[in-house]
Coordinates of C-alpha atoms in Angstrom, one line a residue:
X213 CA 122.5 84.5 122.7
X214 CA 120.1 83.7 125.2
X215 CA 119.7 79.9 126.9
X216 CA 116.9 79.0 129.4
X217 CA 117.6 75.9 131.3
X218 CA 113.8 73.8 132.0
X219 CA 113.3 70.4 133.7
X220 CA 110.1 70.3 136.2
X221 CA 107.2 72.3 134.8
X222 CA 105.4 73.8 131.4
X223 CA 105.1 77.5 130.8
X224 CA 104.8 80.0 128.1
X225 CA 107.3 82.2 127.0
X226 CA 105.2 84.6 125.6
X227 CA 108.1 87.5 124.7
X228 CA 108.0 86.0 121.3
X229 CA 111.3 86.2 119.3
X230 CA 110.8 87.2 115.9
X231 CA 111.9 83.6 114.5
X232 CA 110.1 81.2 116.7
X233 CA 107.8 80.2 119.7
X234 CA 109.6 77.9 122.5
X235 CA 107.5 76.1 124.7
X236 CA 110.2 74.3 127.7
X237 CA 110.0 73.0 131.3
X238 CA 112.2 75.7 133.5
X239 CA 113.2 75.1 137.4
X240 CA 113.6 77.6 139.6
X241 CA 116.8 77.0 140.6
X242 CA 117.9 78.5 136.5
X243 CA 115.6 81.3 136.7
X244 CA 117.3 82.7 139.1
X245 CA 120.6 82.9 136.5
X246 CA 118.5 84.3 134.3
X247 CA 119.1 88.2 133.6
X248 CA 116.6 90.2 134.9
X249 CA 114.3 92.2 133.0
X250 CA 114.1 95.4 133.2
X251 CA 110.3 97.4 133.7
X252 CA 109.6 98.4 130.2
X253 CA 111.0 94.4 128.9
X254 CA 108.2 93.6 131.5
X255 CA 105.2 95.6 130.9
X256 CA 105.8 94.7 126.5
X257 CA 105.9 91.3 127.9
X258 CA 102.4 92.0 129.5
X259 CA 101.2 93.6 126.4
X260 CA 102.1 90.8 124.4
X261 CA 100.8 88.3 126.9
X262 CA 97.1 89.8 126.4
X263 CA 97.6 90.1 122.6
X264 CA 97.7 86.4 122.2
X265 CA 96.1 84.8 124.7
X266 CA 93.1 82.2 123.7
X267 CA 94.9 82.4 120.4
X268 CA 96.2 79.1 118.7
X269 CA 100.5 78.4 118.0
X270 CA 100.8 76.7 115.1
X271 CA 102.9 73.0 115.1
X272 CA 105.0 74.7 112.8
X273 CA 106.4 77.6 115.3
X274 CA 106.6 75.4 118.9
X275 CA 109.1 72.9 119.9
X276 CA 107.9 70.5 122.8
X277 CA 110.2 68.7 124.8
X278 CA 109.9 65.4 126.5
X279 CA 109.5 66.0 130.7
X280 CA 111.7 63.0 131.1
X281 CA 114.8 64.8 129.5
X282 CA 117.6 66.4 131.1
X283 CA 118.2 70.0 130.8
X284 CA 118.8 71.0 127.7
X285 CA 119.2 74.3 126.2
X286 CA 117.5 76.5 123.4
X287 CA 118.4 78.8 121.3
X288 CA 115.6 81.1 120.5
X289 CA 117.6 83.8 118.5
X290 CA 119.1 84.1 115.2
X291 CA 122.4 86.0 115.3
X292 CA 122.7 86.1 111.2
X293 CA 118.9 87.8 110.7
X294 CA 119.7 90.0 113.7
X295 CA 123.3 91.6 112.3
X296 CA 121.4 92.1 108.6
X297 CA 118.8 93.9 110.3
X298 CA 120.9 96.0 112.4
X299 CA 123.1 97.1 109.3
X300 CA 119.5 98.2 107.5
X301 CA 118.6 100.3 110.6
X302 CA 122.6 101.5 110.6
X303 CA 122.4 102.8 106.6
X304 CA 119.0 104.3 107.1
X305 CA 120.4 106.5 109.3
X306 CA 123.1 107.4 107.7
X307 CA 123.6 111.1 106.8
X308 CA 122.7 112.2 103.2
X309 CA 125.4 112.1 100.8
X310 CA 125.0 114.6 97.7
X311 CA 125.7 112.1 94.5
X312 CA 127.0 114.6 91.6
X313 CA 126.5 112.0 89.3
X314 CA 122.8 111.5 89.5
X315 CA 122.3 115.3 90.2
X316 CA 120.5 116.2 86.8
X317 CA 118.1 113.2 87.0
X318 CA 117.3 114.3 90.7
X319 CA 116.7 117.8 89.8
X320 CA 114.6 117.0 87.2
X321 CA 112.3 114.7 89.3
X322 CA 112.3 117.3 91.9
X323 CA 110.5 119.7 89.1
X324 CA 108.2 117.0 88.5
X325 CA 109.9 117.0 84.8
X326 CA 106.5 115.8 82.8
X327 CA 104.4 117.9 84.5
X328 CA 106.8 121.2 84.2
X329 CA 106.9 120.2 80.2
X330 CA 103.2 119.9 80.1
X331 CA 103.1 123.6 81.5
X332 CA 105.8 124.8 78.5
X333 CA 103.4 123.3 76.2
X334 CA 100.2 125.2 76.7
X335 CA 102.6 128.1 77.4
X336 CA 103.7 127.6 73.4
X337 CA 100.3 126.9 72.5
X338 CA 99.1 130.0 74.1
X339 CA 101.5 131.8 72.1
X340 CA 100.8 130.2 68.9
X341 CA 97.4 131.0 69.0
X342 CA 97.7 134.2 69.8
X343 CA 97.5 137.1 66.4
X344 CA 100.4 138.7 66.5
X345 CA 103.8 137.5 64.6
X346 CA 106.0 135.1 66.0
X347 CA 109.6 136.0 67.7
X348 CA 111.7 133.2 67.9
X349 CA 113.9 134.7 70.6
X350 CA 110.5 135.5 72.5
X351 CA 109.2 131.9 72.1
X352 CA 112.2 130.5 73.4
X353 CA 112.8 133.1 76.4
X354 CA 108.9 132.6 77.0
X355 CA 108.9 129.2 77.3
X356 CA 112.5 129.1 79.7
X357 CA 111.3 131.3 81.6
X358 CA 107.9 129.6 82.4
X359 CA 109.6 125.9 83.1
X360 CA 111.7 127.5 85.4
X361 CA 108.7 129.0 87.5
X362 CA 106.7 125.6 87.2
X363 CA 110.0 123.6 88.2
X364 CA 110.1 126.2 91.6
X365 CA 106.4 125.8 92.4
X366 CA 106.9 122.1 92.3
X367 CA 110.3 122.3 94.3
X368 CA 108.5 124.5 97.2
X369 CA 105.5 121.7 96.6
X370 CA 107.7 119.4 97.9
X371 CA 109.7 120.8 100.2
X372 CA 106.5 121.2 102.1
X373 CA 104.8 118.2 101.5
X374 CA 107.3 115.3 102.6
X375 CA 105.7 113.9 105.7
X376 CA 102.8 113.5 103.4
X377 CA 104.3 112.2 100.5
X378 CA 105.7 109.6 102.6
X379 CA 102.2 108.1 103.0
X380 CA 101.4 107.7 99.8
X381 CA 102.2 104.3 97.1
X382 CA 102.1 107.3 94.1
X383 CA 104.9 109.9 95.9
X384 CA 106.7 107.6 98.0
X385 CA 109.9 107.7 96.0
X386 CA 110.0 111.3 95.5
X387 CA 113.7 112.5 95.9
X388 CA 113.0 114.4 99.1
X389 CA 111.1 111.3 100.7
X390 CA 113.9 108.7 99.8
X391 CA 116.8 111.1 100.9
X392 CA 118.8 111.8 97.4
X393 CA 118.3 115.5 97.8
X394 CA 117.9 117.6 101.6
X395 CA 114.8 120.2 102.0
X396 CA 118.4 122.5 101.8
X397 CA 119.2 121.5 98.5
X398 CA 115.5 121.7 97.2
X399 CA 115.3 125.2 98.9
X400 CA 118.7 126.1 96.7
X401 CA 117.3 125.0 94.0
X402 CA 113.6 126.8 93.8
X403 CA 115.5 130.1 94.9
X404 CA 117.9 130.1 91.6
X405 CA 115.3 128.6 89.3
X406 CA 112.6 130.7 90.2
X407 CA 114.6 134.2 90.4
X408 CA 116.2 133.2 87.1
X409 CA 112.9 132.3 85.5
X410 CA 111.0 135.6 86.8
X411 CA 113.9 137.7 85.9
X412 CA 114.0 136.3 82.4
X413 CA 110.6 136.6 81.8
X414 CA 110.7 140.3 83.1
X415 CA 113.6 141.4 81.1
X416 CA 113.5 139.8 77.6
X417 CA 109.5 139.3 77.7
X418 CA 107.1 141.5 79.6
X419 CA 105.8 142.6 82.5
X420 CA 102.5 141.3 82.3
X421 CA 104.0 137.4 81.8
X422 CA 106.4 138.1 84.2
X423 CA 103.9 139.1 86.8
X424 CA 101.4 136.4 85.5
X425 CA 104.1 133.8 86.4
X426 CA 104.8 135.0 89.8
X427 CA 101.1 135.0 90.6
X428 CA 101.0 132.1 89.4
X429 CA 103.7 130.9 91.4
X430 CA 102.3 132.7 95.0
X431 CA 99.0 130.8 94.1
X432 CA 99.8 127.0 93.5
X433 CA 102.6 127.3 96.6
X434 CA 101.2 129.5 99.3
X435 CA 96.9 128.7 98.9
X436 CA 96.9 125.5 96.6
X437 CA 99.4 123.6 98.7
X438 CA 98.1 124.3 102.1
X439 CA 94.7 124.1 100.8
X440 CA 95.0 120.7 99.7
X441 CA 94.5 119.6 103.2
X442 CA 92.0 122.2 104.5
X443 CA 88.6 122.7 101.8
X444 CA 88.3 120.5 98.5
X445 CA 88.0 124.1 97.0
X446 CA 92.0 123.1 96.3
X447 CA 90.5 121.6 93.0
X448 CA 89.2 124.6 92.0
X449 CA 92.4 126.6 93.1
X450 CA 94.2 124.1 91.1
X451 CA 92.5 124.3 87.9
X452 CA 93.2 128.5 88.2
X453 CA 96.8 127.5 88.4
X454 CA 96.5 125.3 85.7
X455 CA 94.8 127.5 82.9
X456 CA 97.5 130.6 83.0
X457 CA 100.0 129.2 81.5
X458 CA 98.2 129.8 78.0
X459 CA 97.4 133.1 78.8
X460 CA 101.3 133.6 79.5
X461 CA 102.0 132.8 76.2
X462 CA 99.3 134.8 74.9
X463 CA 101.0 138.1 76.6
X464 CA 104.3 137.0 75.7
X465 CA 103.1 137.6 72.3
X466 CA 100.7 140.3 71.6
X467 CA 101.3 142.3 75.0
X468 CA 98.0 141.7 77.1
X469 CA 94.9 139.4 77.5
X470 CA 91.8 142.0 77.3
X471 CA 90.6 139.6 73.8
X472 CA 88.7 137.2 74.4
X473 CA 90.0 135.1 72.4
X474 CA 93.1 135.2 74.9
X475 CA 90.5 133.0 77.7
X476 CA 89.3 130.2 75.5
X477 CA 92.6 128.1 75.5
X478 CA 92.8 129.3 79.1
X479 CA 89.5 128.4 79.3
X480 CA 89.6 124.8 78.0
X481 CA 92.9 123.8 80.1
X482 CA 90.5 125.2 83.2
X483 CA 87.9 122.8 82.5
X484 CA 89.8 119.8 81.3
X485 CA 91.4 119.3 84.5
X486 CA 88.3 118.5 86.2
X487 CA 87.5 115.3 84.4
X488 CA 91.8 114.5 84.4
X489 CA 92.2 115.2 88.2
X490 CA 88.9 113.8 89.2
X491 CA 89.7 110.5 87.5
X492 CA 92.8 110.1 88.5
X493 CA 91.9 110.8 92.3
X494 CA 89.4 108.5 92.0
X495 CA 91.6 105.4 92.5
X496 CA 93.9 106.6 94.4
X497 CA 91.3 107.4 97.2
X498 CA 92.9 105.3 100.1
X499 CA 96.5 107.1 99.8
X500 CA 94.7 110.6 99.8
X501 CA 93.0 109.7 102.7
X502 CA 95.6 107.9 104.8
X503 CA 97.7 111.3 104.0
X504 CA 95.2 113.7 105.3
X505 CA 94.3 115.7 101.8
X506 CA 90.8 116.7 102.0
X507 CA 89.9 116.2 98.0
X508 CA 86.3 115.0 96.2
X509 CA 87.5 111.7 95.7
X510 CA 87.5 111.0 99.2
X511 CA 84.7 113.6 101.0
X512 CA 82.1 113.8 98.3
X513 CA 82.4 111.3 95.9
X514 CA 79.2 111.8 94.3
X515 CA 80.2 115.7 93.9
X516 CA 83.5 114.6 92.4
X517 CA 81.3 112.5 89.5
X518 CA 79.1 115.3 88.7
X519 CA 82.2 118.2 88.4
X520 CA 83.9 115.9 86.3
X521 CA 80.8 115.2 84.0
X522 CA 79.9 119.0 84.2
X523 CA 83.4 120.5 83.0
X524 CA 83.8 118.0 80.5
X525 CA 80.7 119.3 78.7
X526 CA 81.7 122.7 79.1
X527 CA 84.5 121.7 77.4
X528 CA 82.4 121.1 74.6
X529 CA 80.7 124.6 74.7
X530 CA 84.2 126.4 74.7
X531 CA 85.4 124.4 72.0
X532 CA 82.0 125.6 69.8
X533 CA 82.8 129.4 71.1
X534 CA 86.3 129.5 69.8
X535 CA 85.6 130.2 66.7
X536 CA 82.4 132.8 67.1
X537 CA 86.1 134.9 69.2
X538 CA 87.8 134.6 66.1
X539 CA 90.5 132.9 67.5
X540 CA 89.4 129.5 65.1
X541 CA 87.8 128.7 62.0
X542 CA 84.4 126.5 62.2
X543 CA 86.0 123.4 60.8
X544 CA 87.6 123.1 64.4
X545 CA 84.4 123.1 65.7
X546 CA 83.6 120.2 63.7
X547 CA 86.6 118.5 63.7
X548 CA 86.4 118.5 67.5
X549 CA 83.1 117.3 68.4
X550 CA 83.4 113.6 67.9
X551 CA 86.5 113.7 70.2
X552 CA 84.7 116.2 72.6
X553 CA 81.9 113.7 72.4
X554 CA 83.9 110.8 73.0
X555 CA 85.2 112.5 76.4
X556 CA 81.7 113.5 77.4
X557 CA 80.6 109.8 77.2
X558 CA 83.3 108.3 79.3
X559 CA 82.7 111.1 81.5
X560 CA 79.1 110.0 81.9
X561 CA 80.1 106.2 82.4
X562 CA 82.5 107.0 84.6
X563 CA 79.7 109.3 86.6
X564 CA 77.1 106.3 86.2
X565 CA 79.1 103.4 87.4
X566 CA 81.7 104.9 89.1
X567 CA 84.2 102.1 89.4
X568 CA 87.9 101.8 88.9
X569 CA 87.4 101.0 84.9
X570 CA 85.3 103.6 84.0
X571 CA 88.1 106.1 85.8
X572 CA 90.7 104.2 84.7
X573 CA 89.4 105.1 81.1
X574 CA 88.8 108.6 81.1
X575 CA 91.8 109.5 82.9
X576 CA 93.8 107.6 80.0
X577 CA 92.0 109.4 77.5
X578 CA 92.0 112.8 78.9
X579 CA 95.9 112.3 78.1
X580 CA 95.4 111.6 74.6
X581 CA 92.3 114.7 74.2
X582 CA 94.2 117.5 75.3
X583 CA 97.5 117.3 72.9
X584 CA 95.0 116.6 69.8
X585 CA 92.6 119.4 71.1
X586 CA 95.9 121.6 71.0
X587 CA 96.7 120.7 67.4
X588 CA 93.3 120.9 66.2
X589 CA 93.2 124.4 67.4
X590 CA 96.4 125.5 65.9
X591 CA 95.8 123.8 62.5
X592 CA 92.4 125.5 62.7
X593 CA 94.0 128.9 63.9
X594 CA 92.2 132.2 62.2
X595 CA 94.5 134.6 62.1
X596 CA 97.8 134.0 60.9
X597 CA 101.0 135.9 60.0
X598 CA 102.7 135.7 57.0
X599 CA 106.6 134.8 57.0
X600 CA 107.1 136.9 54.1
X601 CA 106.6 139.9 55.3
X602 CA 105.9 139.6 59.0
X603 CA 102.1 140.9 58.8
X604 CA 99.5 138.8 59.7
X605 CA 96.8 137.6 57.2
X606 CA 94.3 140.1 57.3
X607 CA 90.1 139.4 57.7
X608 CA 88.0 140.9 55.3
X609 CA 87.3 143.8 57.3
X610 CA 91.2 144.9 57.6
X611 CA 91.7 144.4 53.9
X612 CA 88.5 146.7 53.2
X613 CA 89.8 149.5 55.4
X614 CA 93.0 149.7 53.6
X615 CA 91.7 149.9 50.1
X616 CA 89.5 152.5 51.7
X617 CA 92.0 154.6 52.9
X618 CA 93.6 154.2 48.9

């Protein structure tokens, strides 16, 4: 508590207290009762002086005192606010306590749960596509094993990226940023996820997934990451890491990717992330920035327009070339040209007026195209395998060889 004691003249006390601004007559017989302060109280003092000089104190914040008064004393302080304040600053640093309870939930969000199942999703698609017959214990052990190599990449992703995420509205919350796990536990936890996933994909898949997966893996944690905050080429990088998931489950099932069938779902996952990034980074321009991440949103907008209207109608192409690689019949290329179309035009809006709405829409719908794109495709698929007797339904060709050879 701190009392000043004024009766002969007016002065400022400019060391404002947080609460309220005293203006009181002093003598100089009380000053010299007064504590005194030490050089760095002064010098803030002279900071704060300059900072609001020729600058006007509202009625509301100043209490005058009649000169004819006898000394009276003020309290400038607020001991309540004070103690609450002090007990915030005590619990934020307060070590980091593991809470078992809520240890699923923060795992999960330390995988970045929705984005690790939107990775096991193409991974089945790929997979479904592909022509060969469908293993159930494959599938499963496929798809495990591929969530558990996305949830590492986004652990390591992270564990890296904290002091940035701590400058940004959308990643603030992240478990490493608010303290519910330490960079310890999310070390722990890549290490066991992504040795079980790459050892489960080795032994009860392939090789070629297995290695797929930890390229995958090197690429979107040791180039993407770091990139993000060197080149804008991360985008690019990104969209590489984003298409091999379908070619995982491609492997997984027939054993290699030299069809080319094998590269158009790879293919169309690689060009829809351009539009889906592009207008999602769009709005969120400031926190990218104020973090330090060097993407088209914020360097070269007018760049990050055109790639996003570019890829979105060579999504279009791909979708017409799946079924000249067999890997489709033609009524998918029908089927998916008005929703193609649809894309392409709020990619063009969104490159023509380039404002929050027009982003705002084709981020939303880029959601919505790629799981209907998906089903199209498979309900479209050309070559499938019968479940009666585990062979796949033959094209005319096959069936013309074999009565041939009769």
């Amino acid at each position: 508590m701190l009392f000043i004691f004024c009766p002969i003249r007016i002065s400022r006390n400019i060391c404002l207290s947080s609460l309220k601004l005293s203006i009181v007559p002093y003598s100089t017989e009380a000053t010299s009762s007064v504590k005194k302060l030490s050089r760095t109280q002064k010098y803030q003092c002279l900071l704060d002086t300059k900072n609001v000089k020729n600058q006007k104190i509202s009625p509301n914040f100043v209490t005058s005192f009649d000169h004819q008064k006898p000394t009276q004393c003020v309290d400038i302080t607020n001991n309540e606010k004070q103690k609450n304040l002090y007990m915030q600053n005590k619990q934020e640093w307060q070590c980091i306590k593991l809470d078992s309870g809520k240890l699923r939930k923060h795992c999960f969000m330390l995988s970045k749960i929705r984005l690790t199942s939107l990775v096991v999703v193409t991974t089945m698609a790929g997979y479904a596509l592909a022509p060969g017959p469908f293993d159930a214990f494959t599938f499963v052990a496929c798809s495990m094993g591929t969530g558990l190599v996305s949830a590492t990449a986004n652990a390591i992703n992270q564990f890296f990226e904290v002091p940035f995420d701590a400058q940004m509205s959308r990643t603030k919350n992240r478990v490493l940023v608010r303290g519910y796990l330490t960079p310890g536990h999310a070390i722990i936890f890549a290490t066991v996820s992504g040795f079980s996933g790459l050892l489960l994909l080795y032994t009860q898949v392939n090789e070629l997934t297995a290695t797929l997966g930890a390229a995958n893996l090197l690429l979107y944690t040791l180039i993407y990451t770091p990139m993000k905050r060197i080149s804008i080429l991360n985008t690019w990088v990104g969209s590489i890491v984003g298409a091999i998931p379908p070619l995982m489950g491609w492997a997984s099932c027939v054993g290699n990717i030299i069809s080319p069938g094998a590269w158009i779902m790879s293919g169309l996952l690689y060009a829809w992330q351009f539009p889906h990034f592009n207008a999602l980074s769009w709005n969120l321009r400031p926190d990218y920035s104020r973090a330090g991440y060097r993407m088209m949103a914020v360097t070269n907008p007018k760049l990050c327009r055109k790639t996003a209207l570019r890829y979105t109608a060579a999504l279009m192409g791909l979708c017409y070339l799946a079924p000249v690689c067999d890997v489709t019949n033609y009524w998918f290329a029908l089927l998916s040209t008005p929703l193609n179309a649809y894309f392409l035009y709020l990619a063009w809006e969104f490159h023509k007026h380039s404002d929050s709405k027009s982003s705002r829409k084709l981020f939303h719908f880029s959601l919505i195209h790629l799981p209907v794109l998906i089903v199209l495709m498979l309900i479209n698929k050309k070559q499938w395998y019968s479940d009666d007797n585990g062979r796949r339904d033959m094209i005319p060709s096959e069936k013309k060889a074999i009565f041939t050879q009769f």
